[in-house]
Amino acid sequence: MSPVTPKSKSNSAIAVEELRRLIFSGALPAGSDHLESELAVRLGMSRTPVREAALLLEGQGLLKVRARKGVRILPISIDDMIEIYDVLTELESMSAAKAAEKGYKAQDLKPLDGAIADMETALAAEDRDAWSAADDAFHTELVRLGGNSRVVSIVGLMADQVRRAKAVTLYMRPLPTQSNKDHRSVLEAIAAGDAQAAHDIHYAHRAAAKDVLINLLRQNRLHML
């Protein structure tokens, strides 16, 4: 029997990744318009996977699909970010509390601990991009540990918009030393089985992160991009 090989990514999945990368990098700037045929040529594929990818990214709030006019890359909306952070604050804090209630062993919490260690290493090197990637990994793992698949799905739908706003403001904010301390405190509360502390620490952390992000967007008028 021949060995089973993993399936290669579909063109639609590749198109999603590439369009997301172009939006995050600013190569497709907010407010710009693009025909599907133009994007298909740029990605080296047919229009069908590009259209499928655009519809998925529309659901994630990154662009708007317009009949016979292609797509428009959406600007960062402060109102949207406020609503998204409010939802994430509630759901992630609940996930932190649920994780604390599950009685996880040290082995179970290694990915969360590893993400914090990566953040601390990145911070020491003042590597903000590496810090941001590790921060994303922490929040993703925290929600997974909460054990609610619907929460995982809801948070996943909002992740790209938050990641985009963070990427825009990453080099404008002070080094996020407090963020690392907060993450370590959340991990310690989960390991100790203290659900209330895990919830409250993470809630305060997310609320503070929201304030920093929204203030930077307002001060720099980045929602007008």
Short mmCIF file of C-alpha atoms in Angstrom, two decimals:
data_model
loop_
_atom_site.label_atom_id
_atom_site.label_comp_id
_atom_site.label_asym_id
_atom_site.label_seq_id
_atom_site.Cartn_x
_atom_site.Cartn_y
_atom_site.Cartn_z
CA MET A 1 0.00 0.00 0.00
CA SER A 2 1.41 3.40 -0.97
CA PRO A 3 1.87 5.95 1.81
CA VAL A 4 -0.80 8.57 2.33
CA THR A 5 0.41 12.04 1.40
CA PRO A 6 -1.13 15.19 2.82
CA LYS A 7 -3.48 17.05 0.51
CA SER A 8 -2.06 20.14 -1.10
CA LYS A 9 -3.78 23.43 -0.45
CA SER A 10 -6.56 24.42 -2.80
CA ASN A 11 -6.18 27.50 -4.96
CA SER A 12 -8.90 29.14 -2.89
CA ALA A 13 -6.94 28.58 0.33
CA ILE A 14 -3.78 29.91 -1.30
CA ALA A 15 -5.71 32.95 -2.55
CA VAL A 16 -7.00 33.63 0.98
CA GLU A 17 -3.47 33.51 2.41
CA GLU A 18 -2.00 35.71 -0.31
CA LEU A 19 -4.76 38.31 -0.23
CA ARG A 20 -4.54 38.46 3.55
CA ARG A 21 -0.77 38.94 3.32
CA LEU A 22 -1.13 41.72 0.74
CA ILE A 23 -3.72 43.52 2.87
CA PHE A 24 -1.70 43.26 6.08
CA SER A 25 1.49 44.42 4.36
CA GLY A 26 -0.25 47.45 2.84
CA ALA A 27 0.37 46.27 -0.71
CA LEU A 28 -3.42 46.39 -1.06
CA PRO A 29 -4.06 49.59 0.93
CA ALA A 30 -7.28 50.46 2.69
CA GLY A 31 -9.72 52.22 0.39
CA SER A 32 -8.22 50.81 -2.80
CA ASP A 33 -10.34 49.06 -5.46
CA HIS A 34 -9.31 45.96 -7.38
CA LEU A 35 -10.96 43.93 -10.11
CA GLU A 36 -11.06 40.17 -9.65
CA SER A 37 -9.25 39.79 -12.96
CA GLU A 38 -6.44 42.07 -11.72
CA LEU A 39 -6.06 40.09 -8.52
CA ALA A 40 -6.16 36.80 -10.42
CA VAL A 41 -3.25 37.92 -12.60
CA ARG A 42 -1.37 39.14 -9.53
CA LEU A 43 -1.81 35.78 -7.80
CA GLY A 44 -1.22 33.74 -10.94
CA MET A 45 -4.54 31.88 -10.86
CA SER A 46 -8.04 31.95 -12.32
CA ARG A 47 -10.78 34.29 -11.12
CA THR A 48 -12.86 31.56 -9.43
CA PRO A 49 -10.57 30.92 -6.42
CA VAL A 50 -9.99 34.67 -6.11
CA ARG A 51 -13.75 35.25 -5.94
CA GLU A 52 -14.16 32.50 -3.34
CA ALA A 53 -11.32 33.96 -1.27
CA ALA A 54 -12.79 37.46 -1.51
CA LEU A 55 -16.14 36.26 -0.20
CA LEU A 56 -14.46 34.62 2.78
CA LEU A 57 -12.39 37.72 3.56
CA GLU A 58 -15.51 39.85 3.26
CA GLY A 59 -16.99 37.79 6.09
CA GLN A 60 -13.89 38.61 8.14
CA GLY A 61 -14.31 42.33 7.56
CA LEU A 62 -11.17 42.87 5.47
CA LEU A 63 -12.81 43.84 2.19
CA LYS A 64 -16.12 44.46 0.43
CA VAL A 65 -17.18 42.50 -2.64
CA ARG A 66 -19.08 44.73 -5.06
CA ALA A 67 -21.06 43.37 -8.01
CA ARG A 68 -19.26 44.03 -11.31
CA LYS A 69 -16.83 46.37 -9.56
CA GLY A 70 -14.44 43.94 -7.93
CA VAL A 71 -13.41 44.42 -4.29
CA ARG A 72 -12.65 47.39 -2.07
CA ILE A 73 -10.15 47.00 0.77
CA LEU A 74 -11.90 48.28 3.88
CA PRO A 75 -10.37 50.90 6.16
CA ILE A 76 -9.83 50.19 9.83
CA SER A 77 -13.01 51.27 11.57
CA ILE A 78 -12.63 52.51 15.13
CA ASP A 79 -16.25 51.64 15.87
CA ASP A 80 -15.67 48.11 14.59
CA MET A 81 -12.52 47.73 16.67
CA ILE A 82 -14.32 48.91 19.81
CA GLU A 83 -17.10 46.36 19.25
CA ILE A 84 -14.63 43.57 18.44
CA TYR A 85 -12.49 44.23 21.49
CA ASP A 86 -15.57 44.32 23.70
CA VAL A 87 -16.58 40.87 22.43
CA LEU A 88 -13.04 39.47 22.65
CA THR A 89 -12.62 40.79 26.18
CA GLU A 90 -15.73 38.94 27.35
CA LEU A 91 -15.07 35.69 25.48
CA GLU A 92 -11.36 35.42 26.21
CA SER A 93 -11.86 36.25 29.89
CA MET A 94 -14.52 33.56 30.09
CA SER A 95 -12.09 31.16 28.37
CA ALA A 96 -9.42 31.98 30.96
CA ALA A 97 -11.84 31.20 33.78
CA LYS A 98 -13.00 27.95 32.14
CA ALA A 99 -9.38 26.89 31.60
CA ALA A 100 -8.68 27.44 35.30
CA GLU A 101 -11.65 25.25 36.20
CA LYS A 102 -10.43 22.32 34.12
CA GLY A 103 -7.50 21.42 36.35
CA TYR A 104 -4.90 21.36 33.61
CA LYS A 105 -1.49 19.89 34.43
CA ALA A 106 1.80 21.68 33.71
CA GLN A 107 2.20 19.61 30.55
CA ASP A 108 -1.15 20.83 29.25
CA LEU A 109 -0.12 24.44 29.78
CA LYS A 110 3.25 24.16 28.03
CA PRO A 111 2.06 25.80 24.77
CA LEU A 112 0.72 28.77 26.73
CA ASP A 113 3.95 28.98 28.74
CA GLY A 114 5.95 28.66 25.53
CA ALA A 115 4.12 31.56 23.93
CA ILE A 116 4.92 33.75 26.94
CA ALA A 117 8.58 32.69 26.83
CA ASP A 118 8.68 33.60 23.14
CA MET A 119 7.15 37.00 23.93
CA GLU A 120 9.76 37.62 26.62
CA THR A 121 12.60 36.64 24.28
CA ALA A 122 11.21 38.88 21.53
CA LEU A 123 10.79 41.77 23.94
CA ALA A 124 14.38 41.45 25.17
CA ALA A 125 15.52 41.69 21.55
CA GLU A 126 13.01 44.49 20.85
CA ASP A 127 11.68 42.33 18.00
CA ARG A 128 8.12 43.59 17.82
CA ASP A 129 7.08 41.37 14.92
CA ALA A 130 8.17 38.24 16.78
CA TRP A 131 6.43 39.54 19.91
CA SER A 132 3.20 40.07 17.98
CA ALA A 133 3.30 36.54 16.55
CA ALA A 134 3.85 35.07 20.01
CA ASP A 135 1.07 37.26 21.43
CA ASP A 136 -1.31 35.90 18.79
CA ALA A 137 -0.27 32.36 19.72
CA PHE A 138 -0.99 33.06 23.41
CA HIS A 139 -4.51 34.33 22.79
CA THR A 140 -5.30 31.50 20.36
CA GLU A 141 -4.14 28.87 22.87
CA LEU A 142 -5.97 30.56 25.75
CA VAL A 143 -9.26 30.34 23.88
CA ARG A 144 -8.57 26.71 22.92
CA LEU A 145 -7.93 25.82 26.55
CA GLY A 146 -11.34 27.23 27.45
CA GLY A 147 -12.80 24.23 25.65
CA ASN A 148 -15.76 25.93 23.92
CA SER A 149 -15.69 25.28 20.17
CA ARG A 150 -18.18 28.05 19.42
CA VAL A 151 -16.06 30.59 21.24
CA VAL A 152 -13.06 29.40 19.23
CA SER A 153 -15.01 29.97 15.99
CA ILE A 154 -16.30 33.42 16.97
CA VAL A 155 -12.88 34.63 18.10
CA GLY A 156 -11.34 33.23 14.92
CA LEU A 157 -13.67 35.32 12.77
CA MET A 158 -12.43 38.50 14.45
CA ALA A 159 -8.75 37.63 14.64
CA ASP A 160 -7.74 39.06 11.27
CA GLN A 161 -9.21 42.50 11.94
CA VAL A 162 -7.44 42.71 15.29
CA ARG A 163 -4.18 41.46 13.77
CA ARG A 164 -4.40 44.09 11.03
CA ALA A 165 -4.96 46.94 13.50
CA LYS A 166 -2.11 45.64 15.68
CA ALA A 167 0.20 45.50 12.66
CA VAL A 168 -0.55 49.12 11.79
CA THR A 169 0.11 50.39 15.34
CA LEU A 170 2.84 47.94 16.40
CA TYR A 171 5.75 50.37 16.06
CA MET A 172 3.86 53.35 17.47
CA ARG A 173 3.24 51.97 20.94
CA PRO A 174 5.74 51.63 23.80
CA LEU A 175 7.37 48.23 24.27
CA PRO A 176 4.60 45.98 25.67
CA THR A 177 6.32 44.96 28.90
CA GLN A 178 3.10 45.11 30.92
CA SER A 179 1.38 42.82 28.44
CA ASN A 180 3.95 40.09 29.08
CA LYS A 181 3.49 40.45 32.85
CA ASP A 182 -0.29 40.18 32.44
CA HIS A 183 0.02 37.02 30.37
CA ARG A 184 2.29 35.42 32.96
CA SER A 185 -0.21 36.29 35.71
CA VAL A 186 -3.08 34.75 33.73
CA LEU A 187 -1.08 31.55 33.25
CA GLU A 188 -0.29 31.39 36.98
CA ALA A 189 -3.97 31.82 37.87
CA ILE A 190 -4.98 29.05 35.46
CA ALA A 191 -2.29 26.72 36.84
CA ALA A 192 -3.52 27.46 40.38
CA GLY A 193 -7.12 26.76 39.41
CA ASP A 194 -8.20 30.28 40.37
CA ALA A 195 -10.95 30.96 37.84
CA GLN A 196 -11.93 34.38 39.20
CA ALA A 197 -8.37 35.68 39.15
CA ALA A 198 -7.77 34.31 35.64
CA HIS A 199 -10.93 36.04 34.43
CA ASP A 200 -10.26 39.37 36.15
CA ILE A 201 -6.59 39.64 35.18
CA HIS A 202 -7.30 38.87 31.55
CA TYR A 203 -10.30 41.18 31.46
CA ALA A 204 -8.20 44.10 32.72
CA HIS A 205 -5.43 43.18 30.27
CA ARG A 206 -7.76 43.19 27.26
CA ALA A 207 -9.45 46.42 28.35
CA ALA A 208 -6.06 48.14 28.61
CA ALA A 209 -4.98 46.80 25.21
CA LYS A 210 -8.19 48.15 23.68
CA ASP A 211 -7.54 51.62 25.11
CA VAL A 212 -3.98 51.69 23.74
CA LEU A 213 -5.07 50.57 20.26
CA ILE A 214 -8.08 52.89 19.95
CA ASN A 215 -6.10 55.90 21.18
CA LEU A 216 -3.35 55.23 18.62
CA LEU A 217 -5.89 54.87 15.82
CA ARG A 218 -7.55 58.14 16.81
CA GLN A 219 -4.34 60.11 17.36
CA ASN A 220 -2.89 59.06 14.02
CA ARG A 221 -6.19 59.12 12.12
CA LEU A 222 -5.39 55.61 10.92
CA HIS A 223 -9.08 54.78 10.54
CA MET A 224 -9.06 57.24 7.65
CA LEU A 225 -6.55 55.18 5.63
#
